[in-house]
PDB file of C-alpha atoms in Angstrom:
ATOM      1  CA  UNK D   1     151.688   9.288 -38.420  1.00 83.00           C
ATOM      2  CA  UNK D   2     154.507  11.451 -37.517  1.00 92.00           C
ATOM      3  CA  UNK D   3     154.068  14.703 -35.175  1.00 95.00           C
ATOM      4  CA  UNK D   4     157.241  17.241 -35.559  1.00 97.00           C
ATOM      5  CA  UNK D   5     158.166  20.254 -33.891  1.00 97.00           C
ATOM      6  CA  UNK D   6     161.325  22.398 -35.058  1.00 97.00           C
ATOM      7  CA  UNK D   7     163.058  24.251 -32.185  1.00 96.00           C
ATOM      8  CA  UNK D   8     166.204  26.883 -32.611  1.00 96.00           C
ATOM      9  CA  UNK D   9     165.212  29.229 -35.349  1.00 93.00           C
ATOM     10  CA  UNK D  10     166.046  32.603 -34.711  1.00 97.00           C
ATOM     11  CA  UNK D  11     168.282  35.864 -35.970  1.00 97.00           C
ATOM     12  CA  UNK D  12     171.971  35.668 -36.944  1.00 98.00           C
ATOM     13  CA  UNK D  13     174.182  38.192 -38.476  1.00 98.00           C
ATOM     14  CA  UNK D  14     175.588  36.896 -42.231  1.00 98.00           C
ATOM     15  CA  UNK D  15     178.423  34.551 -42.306  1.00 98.00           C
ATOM     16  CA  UNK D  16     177.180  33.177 -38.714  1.00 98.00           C
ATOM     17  CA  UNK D  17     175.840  29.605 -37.540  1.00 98.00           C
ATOM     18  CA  UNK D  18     172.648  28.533 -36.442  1.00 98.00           C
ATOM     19  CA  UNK D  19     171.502  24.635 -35.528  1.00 98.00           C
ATOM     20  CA  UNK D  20     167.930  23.714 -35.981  1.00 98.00           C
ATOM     21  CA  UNK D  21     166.313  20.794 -34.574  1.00 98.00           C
ATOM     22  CA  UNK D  22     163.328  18.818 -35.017  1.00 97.00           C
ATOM     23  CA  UNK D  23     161.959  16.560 -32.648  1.00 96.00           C
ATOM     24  CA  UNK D  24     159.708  13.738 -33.862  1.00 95.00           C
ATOM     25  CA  UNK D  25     157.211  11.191 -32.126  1.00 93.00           C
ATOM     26  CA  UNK D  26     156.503   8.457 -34.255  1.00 85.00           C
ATOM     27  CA  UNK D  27     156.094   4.515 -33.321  1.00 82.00           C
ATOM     28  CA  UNK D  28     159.270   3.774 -35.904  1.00 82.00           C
ATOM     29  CA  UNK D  29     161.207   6.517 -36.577  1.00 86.00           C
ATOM     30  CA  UNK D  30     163.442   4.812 -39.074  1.00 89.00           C
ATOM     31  CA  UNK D  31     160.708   3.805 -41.264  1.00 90.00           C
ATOM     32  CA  UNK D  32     160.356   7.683 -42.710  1.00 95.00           C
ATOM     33  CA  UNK D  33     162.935   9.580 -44.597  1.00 97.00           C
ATOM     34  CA  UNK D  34     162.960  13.279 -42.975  1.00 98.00           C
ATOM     35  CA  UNK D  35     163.699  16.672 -44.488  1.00 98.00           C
ATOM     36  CA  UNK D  36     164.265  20.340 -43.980  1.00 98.00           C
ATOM     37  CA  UNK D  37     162.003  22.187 -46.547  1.00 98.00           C
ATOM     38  CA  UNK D  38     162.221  26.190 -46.402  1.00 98.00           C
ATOM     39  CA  UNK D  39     159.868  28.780 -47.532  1.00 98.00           C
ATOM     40  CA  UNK D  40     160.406  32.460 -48.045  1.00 97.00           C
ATOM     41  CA  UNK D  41     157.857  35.597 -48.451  1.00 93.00           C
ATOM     42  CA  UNK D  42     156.076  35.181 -52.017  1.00 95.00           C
ATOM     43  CA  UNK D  43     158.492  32.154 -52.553  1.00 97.00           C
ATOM     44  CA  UNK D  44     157.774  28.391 -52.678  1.00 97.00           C
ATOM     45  CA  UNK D  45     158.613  25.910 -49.930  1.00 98.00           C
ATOM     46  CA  UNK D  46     161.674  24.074 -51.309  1.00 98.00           C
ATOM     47  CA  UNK D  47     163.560  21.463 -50.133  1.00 98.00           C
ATOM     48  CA  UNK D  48     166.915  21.934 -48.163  1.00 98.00           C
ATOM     49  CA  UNK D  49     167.951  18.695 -47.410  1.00 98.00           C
ATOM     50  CA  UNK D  50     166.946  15.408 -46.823  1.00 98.00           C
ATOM     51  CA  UNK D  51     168.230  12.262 -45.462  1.00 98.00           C
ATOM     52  CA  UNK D  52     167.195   8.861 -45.669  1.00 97.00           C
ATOM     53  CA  UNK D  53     167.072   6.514 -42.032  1.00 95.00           C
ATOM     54  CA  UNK D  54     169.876   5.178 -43.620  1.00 94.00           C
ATOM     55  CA  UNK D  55     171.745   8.271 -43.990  1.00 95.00           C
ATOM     56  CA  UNK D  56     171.619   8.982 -48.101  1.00 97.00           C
ATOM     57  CA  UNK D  57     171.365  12.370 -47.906  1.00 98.00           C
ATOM     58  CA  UNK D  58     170.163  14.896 -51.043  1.00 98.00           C
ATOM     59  CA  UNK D  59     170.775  18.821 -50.687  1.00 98.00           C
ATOM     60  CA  UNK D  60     169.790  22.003 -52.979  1.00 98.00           C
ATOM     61  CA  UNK D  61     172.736  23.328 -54.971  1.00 98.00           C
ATOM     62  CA  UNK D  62     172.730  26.616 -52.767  1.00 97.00           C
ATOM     63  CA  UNK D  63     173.309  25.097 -49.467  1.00 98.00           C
ATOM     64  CA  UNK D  64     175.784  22.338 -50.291  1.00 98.00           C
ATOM     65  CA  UNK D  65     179.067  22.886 -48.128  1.00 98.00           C
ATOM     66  CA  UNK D  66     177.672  25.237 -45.819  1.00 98.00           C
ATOM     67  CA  UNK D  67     174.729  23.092 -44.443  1.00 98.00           C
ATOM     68  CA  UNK D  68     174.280  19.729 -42.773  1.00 98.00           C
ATOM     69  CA  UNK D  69     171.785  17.555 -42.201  1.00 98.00           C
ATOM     70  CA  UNK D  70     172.144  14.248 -39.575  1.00 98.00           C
ATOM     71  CA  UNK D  71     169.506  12.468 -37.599  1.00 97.00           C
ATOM     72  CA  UNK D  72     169.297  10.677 -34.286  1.00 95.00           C
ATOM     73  CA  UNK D  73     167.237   7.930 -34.443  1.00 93.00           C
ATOM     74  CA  UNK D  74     167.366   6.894 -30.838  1.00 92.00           C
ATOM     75  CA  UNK D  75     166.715   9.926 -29.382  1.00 94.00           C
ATOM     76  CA  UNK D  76     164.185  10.901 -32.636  1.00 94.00           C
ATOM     77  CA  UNK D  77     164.931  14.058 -33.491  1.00 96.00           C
ATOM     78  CA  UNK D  78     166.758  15.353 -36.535  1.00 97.00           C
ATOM     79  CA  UNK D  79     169.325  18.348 -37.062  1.00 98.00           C
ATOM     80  CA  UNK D  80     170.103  21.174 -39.558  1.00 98.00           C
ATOM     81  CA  UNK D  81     173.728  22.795 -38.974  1.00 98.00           C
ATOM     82  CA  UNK D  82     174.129  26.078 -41.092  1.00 98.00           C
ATOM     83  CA  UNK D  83     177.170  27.740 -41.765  1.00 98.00           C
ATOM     84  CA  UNK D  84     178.164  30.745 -43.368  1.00 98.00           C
ATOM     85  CA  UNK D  85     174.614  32.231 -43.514  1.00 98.00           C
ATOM     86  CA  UNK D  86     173.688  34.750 -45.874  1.00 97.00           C
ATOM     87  CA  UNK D  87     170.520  36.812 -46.208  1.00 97.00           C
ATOM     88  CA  UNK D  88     168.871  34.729 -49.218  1.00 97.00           C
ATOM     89  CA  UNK D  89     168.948  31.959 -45.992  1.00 98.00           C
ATOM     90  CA  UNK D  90     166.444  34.316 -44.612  1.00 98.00           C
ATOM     91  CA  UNK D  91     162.706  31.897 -44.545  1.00 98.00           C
ATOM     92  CA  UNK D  92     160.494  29.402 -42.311  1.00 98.00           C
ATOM     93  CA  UNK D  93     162.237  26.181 -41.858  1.00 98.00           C
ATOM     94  CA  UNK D  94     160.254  23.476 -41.621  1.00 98.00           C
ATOM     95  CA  UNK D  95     160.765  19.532 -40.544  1.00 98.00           C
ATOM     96  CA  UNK D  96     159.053  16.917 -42.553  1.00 98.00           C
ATOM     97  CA  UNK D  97     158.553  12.976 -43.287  1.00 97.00           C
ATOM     98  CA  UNK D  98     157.939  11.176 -45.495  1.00 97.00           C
ATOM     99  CA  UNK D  99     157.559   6.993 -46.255  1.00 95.00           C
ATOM    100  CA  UNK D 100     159.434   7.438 -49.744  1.00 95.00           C
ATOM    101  CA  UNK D 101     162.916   5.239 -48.853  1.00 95.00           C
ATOM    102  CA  UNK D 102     165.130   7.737 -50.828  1.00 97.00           C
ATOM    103  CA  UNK D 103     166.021  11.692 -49.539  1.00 97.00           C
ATOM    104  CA  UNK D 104     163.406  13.060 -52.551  1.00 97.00           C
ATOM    105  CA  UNK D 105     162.376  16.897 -52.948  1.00 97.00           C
ATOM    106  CA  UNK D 106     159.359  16.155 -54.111  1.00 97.00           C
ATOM    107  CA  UNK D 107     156.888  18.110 -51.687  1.00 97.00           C
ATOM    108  CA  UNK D 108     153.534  16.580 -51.918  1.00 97.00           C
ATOM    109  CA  UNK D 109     155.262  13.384 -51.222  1.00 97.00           C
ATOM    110  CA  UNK D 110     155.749  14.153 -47.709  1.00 98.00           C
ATOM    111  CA  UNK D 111     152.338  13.920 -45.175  1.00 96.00           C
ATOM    112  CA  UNK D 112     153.937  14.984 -42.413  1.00 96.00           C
ATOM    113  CA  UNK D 113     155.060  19.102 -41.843  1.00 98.00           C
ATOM    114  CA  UNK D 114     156.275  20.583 -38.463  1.00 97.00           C
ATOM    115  CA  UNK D 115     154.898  24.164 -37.564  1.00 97.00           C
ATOM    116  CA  UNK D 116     157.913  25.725 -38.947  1.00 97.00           C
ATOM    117  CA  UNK D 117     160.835  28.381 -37.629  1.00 97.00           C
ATOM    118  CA  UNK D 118     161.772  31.454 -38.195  1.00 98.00           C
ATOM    119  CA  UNK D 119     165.387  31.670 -39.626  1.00 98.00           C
ATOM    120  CA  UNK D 120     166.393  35.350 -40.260  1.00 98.00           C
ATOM    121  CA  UNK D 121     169.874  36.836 -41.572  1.00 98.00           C
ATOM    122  CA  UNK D 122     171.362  39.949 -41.502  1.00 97.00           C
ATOM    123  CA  UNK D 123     173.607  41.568 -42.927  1.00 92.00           C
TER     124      UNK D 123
END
């Protein structure tokens, strides 16, 4: 069982940076692959990118280049760096695990969701 809690959501003007950060408590951090999933009004919760403990990392086409994803497993906490935000960046963020040993999208495969964080962009 992994517990999560995203921190550093917030409002940024388009073309701006914002870091989120998810802190997790778990016995053995490296044995779960962790993600950033994000979900929009009326929209589904997709994934944003995932990495592995190993660092394989997977990203959706529309943030690759502009976002990063890393992970400290020492200090347990994982990291989103977004660049060159745009309004359609605008949703919840959320932090999740998952057992799975590769960076998969797949949703339901992940037990584990943070509480989320507000991520707004404007133009």
């Amino acid at each position: 069982q992994v517990h999560l809690v995203e921190s550093g959501g917030g409002l940024v003007q388009a073309g701006g940076s914002l870091s989120l950060s998810c802190a997790a408590s778990a016995r053995t951090l490296t044995a779960y692959t962790l993600a950033w999933f994000r979900q929009a009004p009326g929209k589904e919760r997709d994934l944003v990118a995932a990495i592995t403990s190993g660092g394989r990392t997977n990203y959706a086409d529309s943030v690759k280049g502009r976002f990063t994803i890393s992970r400290d497993n020492a200090k347990k906490t994982l990291y989103l760096q977004m660049n060159a935000l745009n309004p359609e960046d605008t949703a919840v963020y959320y932090c999740a695990a998952t057992a799975a040993s590769i960076p998969t999208s797949r949703r339901e495969l992940y037990r584990n969701w943070g509480q989320g964080t507000q991520v707004t962009v404007s133009l």
